[in-house]
Amino acid sequence: MKILVCITHVPDTTSKISFTDNNTKFNSNGVQYIIGPYDDYALARAVELKEQSGGSVTLLNVGGSETEPTLRKGLAIGADEAIRVNAEPTDAFFVAKQIAAVVKEGSYDLVLMGRESIDYNGGQVHGMVGELLNMPSVSPVMQLDLEGDTAKVAREIEGGKEYLELKLPLIAGCQEPIAEWKIPNMRGIMTARQKPLKVQEAVSDETMTSTLRYELPPPKSGVTLFQPDQIKELVDALKNEAKIL
Amino acid sequence: METLTKTQAIQGGEFLIRETEARDVFIPEEFSEEQRMMAQATQDFIDKEITPNIARMDSMEPGFMPALLDKAGALGLLGISVPEAYGGLGMSFNTSMLIADVIGSAGSFSTAYGAHTGIGTLPILYYGTEEQQQQYLPKLASGEWKACYCLTEPDAGSDANSGKTKAVLSEDGQYYKITGQKMWISNAGFADLFIVFARIENDKNLTAFIVEKSFGGITMNEEEKKMGIKGSSTRQVFFNDTPVPVENMLSSRGNGFKIAVNILNIGRIKLGAGVIGGCKETVTHSVRYANERRQFGVAISSFGAIKQKLATMATRIYATESACYRAGQDIEDRIQSLIDSGMPEAEAKLKGVEQFAIECAIMKVHASEVLDYCVDEGVQIYGGMGFSAEAPMERAYRDARISRIYEGTNEINRILLVGMTIKRAVKGEIDLMGPAMAVGKELTSIPDLNGKDTTGLLAKEKGVLKNLKKAILMVAGKAVQDFGAQLNDEQEILMSIADMMIEVYAAESALLRTEKLISMRGETDCQQQINMAKLYLYMAVDKIQAKGKEAIVSFAKGDEQKVMMMGLKRFTKFDAYNVKELRRSVADYLIEKNVYAF
C-alpha cells in the first residue's frame, strides 16, 4: 500500500491577517506556519493505515524551501519520505497538476489530503486531481477503512452521512473524525532529519486564475441589546438601522 | 556556521568580575529547528491533553495525573535527559530546559513532571550503578514507573541533613530496614519508585536508597489540601521497617546529602526554566484580556497604567529567559569539556552543574520571583475577573506561589549563592579579592572625568553594568573584611548582596542576548529587545542602589559609610531613559501581536 499525503503550509489559526502591495499580496511577516489542520487528520489516518496494514507514507507539498520545516514535522509524525515541488502554489489547478504528476510517477494507491486548505479554503484540489488522473475523488471523508483494494468511506452530506465503497486507487479530501491528530514524539522528531526529503521542479506553470486583490471583512461592530418588552424598538432598529426588514 | 572560537570558558560566579562577550552566550533564538519542533510538540501536548482538562486535573480525578504522565512518556517527554542506552533520548541540558520551560505553563502537571524527571530520575541517572540504571531508568523514561523524591521531613525542611529517618542493616546483612516520616512528597500518591534519604546509625550525613513501592511497609496520609498546584499529588509518606536490599543503596554510605545538594542544583535551574512558560502564558492571557475588555468606551490595553504592567512583565521575562539559557549553555559547555577530557558522562554532568551552582541558585530565585510578579499583575489586569475562579488568573496566582518555596526557599538560595561566591574567592577559584581591592582604590581616587567611549549601540549600558559590578565588589568585599566568617550570621546583609548579584546577572544576560540578536537580525528588527534590555537595566540599577544602601548602612560607620555611599552613588550613576516611552513601545508591540511575542 503506497499512500501519498498532500499537506499545505498555512498560517497558524491565531495569525493576524494583513496584506501588502495594494492588497494584492498576503503579508507573511511574523506569521507562524503549521500543517493545514485538515491535512493533519489525513496524515494521522495515513499513519494509522500504515501501522495496520504496512506500506509507506509519502508526503507532498508544493511550495518554496520555507515549507520544509512543515514537511519535516510530517516526517516526525510518521511519514517515511517527503517530496517538495519547488514552486509557489499559485492556484488550485496549478497545485493539482503537480500532485497528479507525482501520483502518476509514484503509482500511489491512496492519495489523502485535507478537505480544503485553511488559507484560501478552495476545496478544489482533490476533485481536480481526480479529473486529471481519471480516478475517483471523495470529499469530505470522515471515515476511511481498507479491505484489500477496496476502500469503505463515510462522507458528510447535508443533514447526514453517505457510506461508499470504492476501488483503489482513490483520492480523498479528509476531515475529522477520520483520525485523532497526532503530536510528533521526540524520537520521531530526532529521526525526521534522516528521512529523505526530495525536491523536484514543477511540471507545468499553467495557472487558471490571477488574484486582483484581497479584502478583509469589516470589523465587528458593537451589539445593541433589547429587553423582552422592547419588541417595537427592535423592529424599528431592524427596519431603519440594519435595513434588513 | 559560527566559526569564532569562544574565549576562555567562564567559571561559575565569574560573571561578577569578568566581561562576557555577546558571541560567547547562547540565546533562545539560537535553538535549532529540531529543538523548536520538540518545544512545539510539547506545547501541542499541553493544548490537547491538559488545557481542556484543567478542572479534572486540579480536582485530582483518580488516575488522571498518572495517565497524563503515561501520555507524556509515550511522546518521549519523560526521557529527554536519559541516555539512549537506557531508553531515553539523551538530549542536551538546554533542550531539557526548553521542554521544562514549555511545560511550565501546565500548572500542576509541571510539578508532577519535574518531580518525576528531575529529582525522581536524576539521582539514579547520576549516582546509580550500571545495574541500577539498567533496572530502573528505562521504566522511568517510558513512564511505566512514576518516581518521587523523599527528602523533607516534618522537622527537616531547609535543614535537610537533620532528617530523622533511619536505615538499619538487617542481621543477615542483606537489606536495610527504613523507618521514618517524609513530608510534602510530590507524586507520592501514585509513585512506584521512591528515592529515600535516611540515616545509618549515627552517621553525620544521610544515605540515599532506591525504594520500590512493592518492597512493602509504605503507608501514606491523605492528599494535602494546598493553596495551589492542586492537581499535583502531595502526601506524607511513612516507611515502617521497609526492607530495602543493600544493593539498592544509591552511591555510598553517607553520600546522600551530597546527592541531595547536587540534584537540587539541577532542580534549581530547571525550576528557573520551568516557570518561563507560565510567565509567558500569563502575559498572553493578560494582553488578550486587556485588548478585549472595554471601559470608558475603549480597550483597557490603551491605558498607560496597563501598558506599564504589560511591558514590565515582558521585560522581566526577557531577562530571566536570557539568563536561564545563558547559564544552561555554560553548564552544557562545561559538561562537554569534562567529557572530552575523559570524565565519565554522569560525573561530568554533575561537575558541570556544580561549577555553576551560583548561577543555578540565581535562576531559581529570579525566575520564581518574575513568575510571582507576572501572576500578581495578571490578576490586577483582569480586575474583578482576576479574583474569580472562572478566569485563568486565579489558578495561575495560586499555582505560582510554591515556586519561591520548593527546591530550597528563595531565602536559602540567596544566602547560599553569596556563601558559595565567597567560598570560591577564598579558595582562589575566582579572583574576587584583586578586583575588590582595585575598587577600594578607585573609591579614594578622583573619578575619571574623561569618560569612556559610549557612542556604540548599548555601549553606555555596558559601561553602567561594569560599574554595577564594582558596587557589588565594594559592598561584598567590605562585608567580608569586616565580618569574616561571622558574615554567615548577617543574613540581612547576605540577602542584599544576593539581590545585587542576581540583578547584575539578569541585566547583563538581557544586554548580551540583545547584542547577539542584533548581530543576527540587525538593529531594526530588535527594537523591542533593545527597549527591554534598557528597561531591565534601569530597574536593576534602582534595585542595586537600594540594596547596596541597605547593606552599607547596616554595617559601615562614620567616614567609612560616607565613602561607601559616595562610591555607591558613583557606581550606580545612570542617565536614565524616558522609561514611559520605552514601556509604551514594548506594550504596543505586545498589544498588536496579542501574545507574548519574544
JSON list of C-alpha atoms in Angstrom, two decimals, chain A residues 14 16 29-30 32 68-70 72-73 76 180-187 189-193, chain B residues 33-34 37-38 41-42 44-45 48-49 74-77 80 84 87-89 91 99 591-593:
[
{"chain": "A", "resi": 14, "resn": "THR", "atom": "CA", "xyz": [-4.33, 32.63, 15.53]},
{"chain": "A", "resi": 16, "resn": "LYS", "atom": "CA", "xyz": [-3.33, 38.26, 12.31]},
{"chain": "A", "resi": 29, "resn": "ASN", "atom": "CA", "xyz": [5.80, 38.91, 8.11]},
{"chain": "A", "resi": 30, "resn": "GLY", "atom": "CA", "xyz": [5.83, 37.42, 11.61]},
{"chain": "A", "resi": 32, "resn": "GLN", "atom": "CA", "xyz": [3.80, 31.20, 12.17]},
{"chain": "A", "resi": 68, "resn": "GLU", "atom": "CA", "xyz": [10.48, 22.25, 4.67]},
{"chain": "A", "resi": 69, "resn": "PRO", "atom": "CA", "xyz": [10.07, 22.53, 8.47]},
{"chain": "A", "resi": 70, "resn": "THR", "atom": "CA", "xyz": [6.38, 21.73, 7.92]},
{"chain": "A", "resi": 72, "resn": "ARG", "atom": "CA", "xyz": [9.81, 17.59, 8.49]},
{"chain": "A", "resi": 73, "resn": "LYS", "atom": "CA", "xyz": [7.08, 17.81, 11.10]},
{"chain": "A", "resi": 76, "resn": "ALA", "atom": "CA", "xyz": [8.31, 13.32, 12.58]},
{"chain": "A", "resi": 180, "resn": "GLU", "atom": "CA", "xyz": [-7.18, 11.84, 16.02]},
{"chain": "A", "resi": 181, "resn": "TRP", "atom": "CA", "xyz": [-4.47, 14.31, 15.02]},
{"chain": "A", "resi": 182, "resn": "LYS", "atom": "CA", "xyz": [-1.06, 13.23, 16.15]},
{"chain": "A", "resi": 183, "resn": "ILE", "atom": "CA", "xyz": [1.62, 15.01, 18.12]},
{"chain": "A", "resi": 184, "resn": "PRO", "atom": "CA", "xyz": [5.07, 14.01, 16.88]},
{"chain": "A", "resi": 185, "resn": "ASN", "atom": "CA", "xyz": [7.01, 12.16, 19.53]},
{"chain": "A", "resi": 186, "resn": "MET", "atom": "CA", "xyz": [10.52, 13.21, 20.45]},
{"chain": "A", "resi": 187, "resn": "ARG", "atom": "CA", "xyz": [12.17, 10.24, 18.80]},
{"chain": "A", "resi": 189, "resn": "ILE", "atom": "CA", "xyz": [11.47, 14.47, 15.65]},
{"chain": "A", "resi": 190, "resn": "MET", "atom": "CA", "xyz": [15.04, 13.25, 16.08]},
{"chain": "A", "resi": 191, "resn": "THR", "atom": "CA", "xyz": [14.76, 10.80, 13.18]},
{"chain": "A", "resi": 192, "resn": "ALA", "atom": "CA", "xyz": [12.87, 13.15, 10.83]},
{"chain": "A", "resi": 193, "resn": "ARG", "atom": "CA", "xyz": [16.09, 14.68, 9.62]},
{"chain": "B", "resi": 33, "resn": "GLU", "atom": "CA", "xyz": [14.54, 23.66, 14.10]},
{"chain": "B", "resi": 34, "resn": "GLU", "atom": "CA", "xyz": [14.57, 20.27, 15.83]},
{"chain": "B", "resi": 37, "resn": "MET", "atom": "CA", "xyz": [9.78, 21.26, 16.93]},
{"chain": "B", "resi": 38, "resn": "MET", "atom": "CA", "xyz": [10.21, 19.47, 20.25]},
{"chain": "B", "resi": 41, "resn": "ALA", "atom": "CA", "xyz": [5.15, 19.18, 20.21]},
{"chain": "B", "resi": 42, "resn": "THR", "atom": "CA", "xyz": [5.27, 19.71, 23.97]},
{"chain": "B", "resi": 44, "resn": "ASP", "atom": "CA", "xyz": [0.64, 20.67, 21.44]},
{"chain": "B", "resi": 45, "resn": "PHE", "atom": "CA", "xyz": [0.56, 18.03, 24.18]},
{"chain": "B", "resi": 48, "resn": "LYS", "atom": "CA", "xyz": [-4.56, 18.83, 23.60]},
{"chain": "B", "resi": 49, "resn": "GLU", "atom": "CA", "xyz": [-4.34, 16.90, 26.85]},
{"chain": "B", "resi": 74, "resn": "ALA", "atom": "CA", "xyz": [4.76, 7.83, 25.06]},
{"chain": "B", "resi": 75, "resn": "LEU", "atom": "CA", "xyz": [5.80, 11.11, 23.44]},
{"chain": "B", "resi": 76, "resn": "GLY", "atom": "CA", "xyz": [9.28, 10.74, 24.91]},
{"chain": "B", "resi": 77, "resn": "LEU", "atom": "CA", "xyz": [8.95, 13.72, 27.24]},
{"chain": "B", "resi": 80, "resn": "ILE", "atom": "CA", "xyz": [14.72, 13.79, 27.50]},
{"chain": "B", "resi": 84, "resn": "GLU", "atom": "CA", "xyz": [19.57, 6.40, 24.66]},
{"chain": "B", "resi": 87, "resn": "GLY", "atom": "CA", "xyz": [15.57, 4.08, 26.72]},
{"chain": "B", "resi": 88, "resn": "GLY", "atom": "CA", "xyz": [15.77, 7.86, 26.74]},
{"chain": "B", "resi": 89, "resn": "LEU", "atom": "CA", "xyz": [16.70, 10.45, 24.15]},
{"chain": "B", "resi": 91, "resn": "MET", "atom": "CA", "xyz": [19.23, 15.29, 24.71]},
{"chain": "B", "resi": 99, "resn": "ILE", "atom": "CA", "xyz": [10.99, 21.33, 27.46]},
{"chain": "B", "resi": 591, "resn": "ILE", "atom": "CA", "xyz": [-0.88, 44.67, 22.17]},
{"chain": "B", "resi": 592, "resn": "GLU", "atom": "CA", "xyz": [-0.56, 44.49, 18.41]},
{"chain": "B", "resi": 593, "resn": "LYS", "atom": "CA", "xyz": [0.66, 40.90, 18.46]}
]
